[in-house]
Amino acid sequence: EVQLVESGGVEVQPGGSLRLSCAASGFTFGDYAMHWVRQAPGKGLEWVSLIAWNGGSTYYADSVKGRFTISRDNSKNSLYLQLNSLRAEDTAYYYCAKGRTNSGWSAFEYWGQGTLVTVSS
Amino acid sequence: EIVMTQSPATLSVSPGERATLSCRASETASSNLAWFQQKPGQAPRLLIYSASIRATGVPARFSGSGFGTEFTLTISSLQSEDFAVYYCQQYNNWPPYTFGQGTRLEI
């Protein structure tokens, strides 16, 4: 059974930093592209970032480019998102999601339960 | 960036009825289109990918169709557990991957 479990969400002040983690199990983690997607409370879904199966390529939404960094450790079956220079508008549930394949042209097949990041003074 | 527009924003239907949800892309998404279901307090769940292929475990009452810029999700006979918010998403031209704003299916 595929499982994705996010952690690391906390309340942080504007300008602060934190690191989110996603622990994967039930599949060969290193074979798949992985994503972060966020959802502000009561709002729609916004894609945040993609990392290729081998970590060799990364992509970001314009809204987070230069502030967020995606990474992975295939030996630990783990995905990460480093969030810097946080703003109030970054407040959201952050989900990790597994691509159906190792290609970027594939649907988001499985999602974690999400972790809440709150940016507030 | 491809803009995805869903209609209607809210759809009121009764159990046992048929529901038809629409999604339009501002430029071609080819068949690289997915549909997700999200219930309150839960993560999104993949229902349909490649515009018309049901994901693992998705009941046959869910079907997807379309190509290019016009897509439809049909639920043939609504069950009580189907009342949720539905999102379409394109993965043809990225980054960014883009979602529609959602259709709320309510009784």
PDB file of C-alpha atoms in Angstrom:
ATOM      1  CA  GLU A   1       0.000   0.000   0.000  1.00  0.00           C
ATOM      2  CA  VAL A   2       1.364   3.390  -1.008  1.00  0.00           C
ATOM      3  CA  GLN A   3       1.734   5.764   1.929  1.00  0.00           C
ATOM      4  CA  LEU A   4       2.936   9.356   1.958  1.00  0.00           C
ATOM      5  CA  VAL A   5       3.232  11.031   5.347  1.00  0.00           C
ATOM      6  CA  GLU A   6       4.074  14.715   5.580  1.00  0.00           C
ATOM      7  CA  SER A   7       5.485  16.401   8.656  1.00  0.00           C
ATOM      8  CA  GLY A   8       7.069  19.656   9.732  1.00  0.00           C
ATOM      9  CA  GLY A   9       4.164  22.051   9.449  1.00  0.00           C
ATOM     10  CA  VAL A  10       4.107  24.656  12.210  1.00  0.00           C
ATOM     11  CA  GLU A  11       3.203  28.281  12.854  1.00  0.00           C
ATOM     12  CA  VAL A  12       6.031  30.615  11.876  1.00  0.00           C
ATOM     13  CA  GLN A  13       6.479  34.365  11.680  1.00  0.00           C
ATOM     14  CA  PRO A  14       6.701  36.229   8.367  1.00  0.00           C
ATOM     15  CA  GLY A  15      10.229  36.018   7.021  1.00  0.00           C
ATOM     16  CA  GLY A  16      10.849  32.753   8.820  1.00  0.00           C
ATOM     17  CA  SER A  17      11.899  29.344   7.518  1.00  0.00           C
ATOM     18  CA  LEU A  18      10.981  25.729   7.959  1.00  0.00           C
ATOM     19  CA  ARG A  19      11.496  22.368   6.326  1.00  0.00           C
ATOM     20  CA  LEU A  20       8.744  19.971   5.402  1.00  0.00           C
ATOM     21  CA  SER A  21       9.322  16.243   5.032  1.00  0.00           C
ATOM     22  CA  CYS A  22       7.392  13.501   3.284  1.00  0.00           C
ATOM     23  CA  ALA A  23       8.089   9.878   4.187  1.00  0.00           C
ATOM     24  CA  ALA A  24       7.190   7.446   1.425  1.00  0.00           C
ATOM     25  CA  SER A  25       6.503   3.730   1.600  1.00  0.00           C
ATOM     26  CA  GLY A  26       4.818   0.980  -0.387  1.00  0.00           C
ATOM     27  CA  PHE A  27       6.575   1.695  -3.677  1.00  0.00           C
ATOM     28  CA  THR A  28      10.073   2.118  -5.115  1.00  0.00           C
ATOM     29  CA  PHE A  29      10.484   5.775  -4.240  1.00  0.00           C
ATOM     30  CA  GLY A  30      13.469   6.381  -6.501  1.00  0.00           C
ATOM     31  CA  ASP A  31      11.498   5.387  -9.601  1.00  0.00           C
ATOM     32  CA  TYR A  32       9.005   8.256  -9.489  1.00  0.00           C
ATOM     33  CA  ALA A  33       8.755  11.994  -9.885  1.00  0.00           C
ATOM     34  CA  MET A  34       7.426  13.711  -6.775  1.00  0.00           C
ATOM     35  CA  HIS A  35       5.514  16.929  -6.230  1.00  0.00           C
ATOM     36  CA  TRP A  36       4.477  19.383  -3.553  1.00  0.00           C
ATOM     37  CA  VAL A  37       1.008  20.909  -3.852  1.00  0.00           C
ATOM     38  CA  ARG A  38      -0.559  23.391  -1.447  1.00  0.00           C
ATOM     39  CA  GLN A  39      -4.050  24.461  -0.532  1.00  0.00           C
ATOM     40  CA  ALA A  40      -4.876  27.561   1.478  1.00  0.00           C
ATOM     41  CA  PRO A  41      -7.672  26.865   3.978  1.00  0.00           C
ATOM     42  CA  GLY A  42     -11.000  26.833   2.144  1.00  0.00           C
ATOM     43  CA  LYS A  43      -9.342  27.486  -1.227  1.00  0.00           C
ATOM     44  CA  GLY A  44      -8.303  25.528  -4.311  1.00  0.00           C
ATOM     45  CA  LEU A  45      -5.192  23.544  -5.184  1.00  0.00           C
ATOM     46  CA  GLU A  46      -1.908  25.140  -6.242  1.00  0.00           C
ATOM     47  CA  TRP A  47       1.049  23.175  -7.555  1.00  0.00           C
ATOM     48  CA  VAL A  48       4.284  24.220  -5.839  1.00  0.00           C
ATOM     49  CA  SER A  49       7.207  22.134  -7.053  1.00  0.00           C
ATOM     50  CA  LEU A  50       8.371  19.023  -8.913  1.00  0.00           C
ATOM     51  CA  ILE A  51      11.522  16.958  -8.544  1.00  0.00           C
ATOM     52  CA  ALA A  52      12.586  14.317 -11.021  1.00  0.00           C
ATOM     53  CA  TRP A  53      13.047  10.704  -9.946  1.00  0.00           C
ATOM     54  CA  ASN A  54      16.793  11.130  -9.555  1.00  0.00           C
ATOM     55  CA  GLY A  55      16.718  14.685  -8.217  1.00  0.00           C
ATOM     56  CA  GLY A  56      18.408  15.878 -11.384  1.00  0.00           C
ATOM     57  CA  SER A  57      15.708  18.367 -12.353  1.00  0.00           C
ATOM     58  CA  THR A  58      13.540  20.627 -10.242  1.00  0.00           C
ATOM     59  CA  TYR A  59      10.740  23.038 -11.126  1.00  0.00           C
ATOM     60  CA  TYR A  60       8.838  25.656  -9.161  1.00  0.00           C
ATOM     61  CA  ALA A  61       5.742  27.794  -9.308  1.00  0.00           C
ATOM     62  CA  ASP A  62       6.583  31.456  -9.864  1.00  0.00           C
ATOM     63  CA  SER A  63       5.004  32.270  -6.493  1.00  0.00           C
ATOM     64  CA  VAL A  64       7.704  30.317  -4.622  1.00  0.00           C
ATOM     65  CA  LYS A  65      10.684  30.453  -6.979  1.00  0.00           C
ATOM     66  CA  GLY A  66      13.803  31.625  -5.196  1.00  0.00           C
ATOM     67  CA  ARG A  67      12.280  31.042  -1.758  1.00  0.00           C
ATOM     68  CA  PHE A  68      11.455  27.319  -1.697  1.00  0.00           C
ATOM     69  CA  THR A  69      13.771  24.390  -2.459  1.00  0.00           C
ATOM     70  CA  ILE A  70      12.653  20.845  -3.194  1.00  0.00           C
ATOM     71  CA  SER A  71      14.969  17.900  -2.605  1.00  0.00           C
ATOM     72  CA  ARG A  72      14.861  14.159  -2.088  1.00  0.00           C
ATOM     73  CA  ASP A  73      16.894  11.393  -0.513  1.00  0.00           C
ATOM     74  CA  ASN A  74      16.126   8.153  -2.322  1.00  0.00           C
ATOM     75  CA  SER A  75      18.144   6.162   0.206  1.00  0.00           C
ATOM     76  CA  LYS A  76      15.733   7.356   2.900  1.00  0.00           C
ATOM     77  CA  ASN A  77      12.569   7.270   0.780  1.00  0.00           C
ATOM     78  CA  SER A  78      12.042  10.895   1.678  1.00  0.00           C
ATOM     79  CA  LEU A  79      11.005  14.115  -0.023  1.00  0.00           C
ATOM     80  CA  TYR A  80      11.672  17.564   1.390  1.00  0.00           C
ATOM     81  CA  LEU A  81      10.611  21.166   0.890  1.00  0.00           C
ATOM     82  CA  GLN A  82      12.682  23.971   2.391  1.00  0.00           C
ATOM     83  CA  LEU A  83      10.565  27.106   2.829  1.00  0.00           C
ATOM     84  CA  ASN A  84      12.399  30.419   3.301  1.00  0.00           C
ATOM     85  CA  SER A  85      11.298  34.053   3.449  1.00  0.00           C
ATOM     86  CA  LEU A  86       7.796  32.967   4.334  1.00  0.00           C
ATOM     87  CA  ARG A  87       4.834  35.258   3.706  1.00  0.00           C
ATOM     88  CA  ALA A  88       1.287  35.263   5.010  1.00  0.00           C
ATOM     89  CA  GLU A  89       0.084  34.043   1.607  1.00  0.00           C
ATOM     90  CA  ASP A  90       2.161  30.859   2.047  1.00  0.00           C
ATOM     91  CA  THR A  91      -0.270  29.744   4.750  1.00  0.00           C
ATOM     92  CA  ALA A  92      -1.677  26.457   3.490  1.00  0.00           C
ATOM     93  CA  TYR A  93      -1.863  22.717   3.795  1.00  0.00           C
ATOM     94  CA  TYR A  94       1.133  21.286   1.968  1.00  0.00           C
ATOM     95  CA  TYR A  95       0.676  17.903   0.302  1.00  0.00           C
ATOM     96  CA  CYS A  96       3.314  15.671  -1.217  1.00  0.00           C
ATOM     97  CA  ALA A  97       2.135  13.705  -4.225  1.00  0.00           C
ATOM     98  CA  LYS A  98       3.562  10.836  -6.234  1.00  0.00           C
ATOM     99  CA  GLY A  99       3.595  10.969 -10.009  1.00  0.00           C
ATOM    100  CA  ARG A 100       2.232   7.962 -11.884  1.00  0.00           C
ATOM    101  CA  THR A 101       5.550   7.587 -13.689  1.00  0.00           C
ATOM    102  CA  ASN A 102       9.059   8.991 -13.669  1.00  0.00           C
ATOM    103  CA  SER A 103       7.949  11.589 -16.211  1.00  0.00           C
ATOM    104  CA  GLY A 104       6.605  15.047 -15.558  1.00  0.00           C
ATOM    105  CA  TRP A 105       3.804  14.253 -18.003  1.00  0.00           C
ATOM    106  CA  SER A 106       1.939  12.077 -15.570  1.00  0.00           C
ATOM    107  CA  ALA A 107      -0.930  12.519 -13.159  1.00  0.00           C
ATOM    108  CA  PHE A 108      -0.550  12.919  -9.405  1.00  0.00           C
ATOM    109  CA  GLU A 109      -1.461   9.396  -8.391  1.00  0.00           C
ATOM    110  CA  TYR A 110      -1.225   9.349  -4.595  1.00  0.00           C
ATOM    111  CA  TRP A 111      -1.294  12.152  -2.054  1.00  0.00           C
ATOM    112  CA  GLY A 112      -0.306  12.436   1.584  1.00  0.00           C
ATOM    113  CA  GLN A 113      -2.694  13.749   4.221  1.00  0.00           C
ATOM    114  CA  GLY A 114      -1.047  17.163   4.274  1.00  0.00           C
ATOM    115  CA  THR A 115       0.742  19.293   6.852  1.00  0.00           C
ATOM    116  CA  LEU A 116      -0.388  22.787   7.812  1.00  0.00           C
ATOM    117  CA  VAL A 117       1.976  25.733   7.554  1.00  0.00           C
ATOM    118  CA  THR A 118       0.724  28.930   9.176  1.00  0.00           C
ATOM    119  CA  VAL A 119       2.594  32.181   8.624  1.00  0.00           C
ATOM    120  CA  SER A 120       1.481  34.752  11.149  1.00  0.00           C
ATOM    121  CA  SER A 121       2.896  37.403  13.418  1.00  0.00           C
TER     122      SER A 121
ATOM    123  CA  GLU B   1       0.392  29.194 -18.314  1.00  0.00           C
ATOM    124  CA  ILE B   2      -2.694  27.138 -19.139  1.00  0.00           C
ATOM    125  CA  VAL B   3      -5.745  28.423 -17.288  1.00  0.00           C
ATOM    126  CA  MET B   4      -8.294  25.769 -16.337  1.00  0.00           C
ATOM    127  CA  THR B   5     -11.905  26.861 -15.915  1.00  0.00           C
ATOM    128  CA  GLN B   6     -14.500  24.592 -14.350  1.00  0.00           C
ATOM    129  CA  SER B   7     -18.257  24.900 -14.551  1.00  0.00           C
ATOM    130  CA  PRO B   8     -20.511  25.135 -12.786  1.00  0.00           C
ATOM    131  CA  ALA B   9     -19.005  26.314  -9.518  1.00  0.00           C
ATOM    132  CA  THR B  10     -21.703  24.441  -7.610  1.00  0.00           C
ATOM    133  CA  LEU B  11     -23.931  21.653  -8.869  1.00  0.00           C
ATOM    134  CA  SER B  12     -26.977  20.583  -6.882  1.00  0.00           C
ATOM    135  CA  VAL B  13     -28.224  17.102  -7.667  1.00  0.00           C
ATOM    136  CA  SER B  14     -30.067  14.242  -5.959  1.00  0.00           C
ATOM    137  CA  PRO B  15     -28.764  10.755  -5.203  1.00  0.00           C
ATOM    138  CA  GLY B  16     -29.319   8.456  -8.164  1.00  0.00           C
ATOM    139  CA  GLU B  17     -29.177  11.310 -10.662  1.00  0.00           C
ATOM    140  CA  ARG B  18     -26.493  11.897 -13.273  1.00  0.00           C
ATOM    141  CA  ALA B  19     -23.947  14.676 -12.796  1.00  0.00           C
ATOM    142  CA  THR B  20     -21.923  16.296 -15.559  1.00  0.00           C
ATOM    143  CA  LEU B  21     -18.960  18.513 -14.666  1.00  0.00           C
ATOM    144  CA  SER B  22     -17.077  20.571 -17.256  1.00  0.00           C
ATOM    145  CA  CYS B  23     -13.502  21.745 -17.517  1.00  0.00           C
ATOM    146  CA  ARG B  24     -12.072  24.026 -20.174  1.00  0.00           C
ATOM    147  CA  ALA B  25      -8.397  24.719 -20.874  1.00  0.00           C
ATOM    148  CA  SER B  26      -7.193  28.069 -22.242  1.00  0.00           C
ATOM    149  CA  GLU B  27      -4.949  26.177 -24.680  1.00  0.00           C
ATOM    150  CA  THR B  28      -4.629  22.556 -25.585  1.00  0.00           C
ATOM    151  CA  ALA B  29      -3.993  20.069 -22.806  1.00  0.00           C
ATOM    152  CA  SER B  30      -4.060  17.206 -25.342  1.00  0.00           C
ATOM    153  CA  SER B  31      -5.230  14.206 -23.258  1.00  0.00           C
ATOM    154  CA  ASN B  32      -3.023  15.147 -20.301  1.00  0.00           C
ATOM    155  CA  LEU B  33      -5.938  15.912 -18.029  1.00  0.00           C
ATOM    156  CA  ALA B  34      -6.779  14.518 -14.595  1.00  0.00           C
ATOM    157  CA  TRP B  35      -9.808  14.723 -12.320  1.00  0.00           C
ATOM    158  CA  PHE B  36      -9.607  14.669  -8.529  1.00  0.00           C
ATOM    159  CA  GLN B  37     -12.199  14.290  -5.808  1.00  0.00           C
ATOM    160  CA  GLN B  38     -11.722  16.008  -2.457  1.00  0.00           C
ATOM    161  CA  LYS B  39     -13.893  15.509   0.605  1.00  0.00           C
ATOM    162  CA  PRO B  40     -13.747  17.814   3.649  1.00  0.00           C
ATOM    163  CA  GLY B  41     -10.629  17.276   5.728  1.00  0.00           C
ATOM    164  CA  GLN B  42      -9.147  14.850   3.216  1.00  0.00           C
ATOM    165  CA  ALA B  43      -6.452  14.953   0.575  1.00  0.00           C
ATOM    166  CA  PRO B  44      -7.435  14.956  -3.086  1.00  0.00           C
ATOM    167  CA  ARG B  45      -7.958  11.539  -4.658  1.00  0.00           C
ATOM    168  CA  LEU B  46      -7.116  10.794  -8.290  1.00  0.00           C
ATOM    169  CA  LEU B  47     -10.213   9.645 -10.174  1.00  0.00           C
ATOM    170  CA  ILE B  48      -9.343   9.970 -13.862  1.00  0.00           C
ATOM    171  CA  TYR B  49      -6.083  10.436 -15.778  1.00  0.00           C
ATOM    172  CA  SER B  50      -5.274  10.766 -19.454  1.00  0.00           C
ATOM    173  CA  ALA B  51      -8.731  12.382 -19.709  1.00  0.00           C
ATOM    174  CA  SER B  52     -10.623   9.088 -19.670  1.00  0.00           C
ATOM    175  CA  ILE B  53      -8.790   6.349 -17.748  1.00  0.00           C
ATOM    176  CA  ARG B  54     -10.141   5.481 -14.319  1.00  0.00           C
ATOM    177  CA  ALA B  55      -7.548   5.265 -11.581  1.00  0.00           C
ATOM    178  CA  THR B  56      -7.180   2.109  -9.530  1.00  0.00           C
ATOM    179  CA  GLY B  57     -10.227   1.383  -7.400  1.00  0.00           C
ATOM    180  CA  VAL B  58     -12.444   4.100  -8.885  1.00  0.00           C
ATOM    181  CA  PRO B  59     -16.025   2.914  -9.447  1.00  0.00           C
ATOM    182  CA  ALA B  60     -17.281   2.525 -13.002  1.00  0.00           C
ATOM    183  CA  ARG B  61     -19.957   5.194 -12.452  1.00  0.00           C
ATOM    184  CA  PHE B  62     -17.164   7.773 -12.899  1.00  0.00           C
ATOM    185  CA  SER B  63     -16.179   8.458 -16.492  1.00  0.00           C
ATOM    186  CA  GLY B  64     -14.105  11.108 -18.201  1.00  0.00           C
ATOM    187  CA  SER B  65     -14.085  12.346 -21.760  1.00  0.00           C
ATOM    188  CA  GLY B  66     -12.633  15.074 -23.932  1.00  0.00           C
ATOM    189  CA  PHE B  67      -9.463  16.130 -25.679  1.00  0.00           C
ATOM    190  CA  GLY B  68      -7.661  19.379 -26.312  1.00  0.00           C
ATOM    191  CA  THR B  69      -9.511  22.133 -24.517  1.00  0.00           C
ATOM    192  CA  GLU B  70     -12.884  20.656 -23.504  1.00  0.00           C
ATOM    193  CA  PHE B  71     -13.273  17.929 -20.897  1.00  0.00           C
ATOM    194  CA  THR B  72     -16.137  16.349 -18.970  1.00  0.00           C
ATOM    195  CA  LEU B  73     -16.437  14.246 -15.831  1.00  0.00           C
ATOM    196  CA  THR B  74     -19.676  12.291 -15.625  1.00  0.00           C
ATOM    197  CA  ILE B  75     -20.994  10.482 -12.584  1.00  0.00           C
ATOM    198  CA  SER B  76     -23.734   8.210 -13.871  1.00  0.00           C
ATOM    199  CA  SER B  77     -25.754   7.577 -10.694  1.00  0.00           C
ATOM    200  CA  LEU B  78     -24.777   9.653  -7.709  1.00  0.00           C
ATOM    201  CA  GLN B  79     -24.153   7.941  -4.421  1.00  0.00           C
ATOM    202  CA  SER B  80     -24.111   9.747  -1.075  1.00  0.00           C
ATOM    203  CA  GLU B  81     -20.319   9.376  -0.866  1.00  0.00           C
ATOM    204  CA  ASP B  82     -19.865  11.250  -4.161  1.00  0.00           C
ATOM    205  CA  PHE B  83     -20.809  14.636  -2.746  1.00  0.00           C
ATOM    206  CA  ALA B  84     -17.493  16.464  -2.671  1.00  0.00           C
ATOM    207  CA  VAL B  85     -15.423  19.038  -4.542  1.00  0.00           C
ATOM    208  CA  TYR B  86     -14.005  17.997  -7.908  1.00  0.00           C
ATOM    209  CA  TYR B  87     -10.915  19.507  -9.538  1.00  0.00           C
ATOM    210  CA  CYS B  88      -9.521  19.133 -13.024  1.00  0.00           C
ATOM    211  CA  GLN B  89      -5.798  19.538 -13.669  1.00  0.00           C
ATOM    212  CA  GLN B  90      -3.651  19.704 -16.774  1.00  0.00           C
ATOM    213  CA  TYR B  91      -0.188  18.189 -16.964  1.00  0.00           C
ATOM    214  CA  ASN B  92       0.469  18.814 -20.658  1.00  0.00           C
ATOM    215  CA  ASN B  93       2.291  22.126 -20.529  1.00  0.00           C
ATOM    216  CA  TRP B  94       4.320  22.672 -17.373  1.00  0.00           C
ATOM    217  CA  PRO B  95       5.579  24.268 -15.298  1.00  0.00           C
ATOM    218  CA  PRO B  96       3.271  25.218 -13.882  1.00  0.00           C
ATOM    219  CA  TYR B  97       0.800  22.387 -13.518  1.00  0.00           C
ATOM    220  CA  THR B  98      -2.572  24.076 -13.198  1.00  0.00           C
ATOM    221  CA  PHE B  99      -5.850  23.173 -11.539  1.00  0.00           C
ATOM    222  CA  GLY B 100      -9.362  24.397 -12.102  1.00  0.00           C
ATOM    223  CA  GLN B 101     -11.032  26.280  -9.287  1.00  0.00           C
ATOM    224  CA  GLY B 102     -13.232  23.301  -8.421  1.00  0.00           C
ATOM    225  CA  THR B 103     -16.878  22.274  -8.705  1.00  0.00           C
ATOM    226  CA  ARG B 104     -18.752  21.605  -5.495  1.00  0.00           C
ATOM    227  CA  LEU B 105     -21.245  18.769  -5.902  1.00  0.00           C
ATOM    228  CA  GLU B 106     -23.995  19.076  -3.328  1.00  0.00           C
ATOM    229  CA  ILE B 107     -27.353  17.591  -2.571  1.00  0.00           C
TER     230      ILE B 107
END
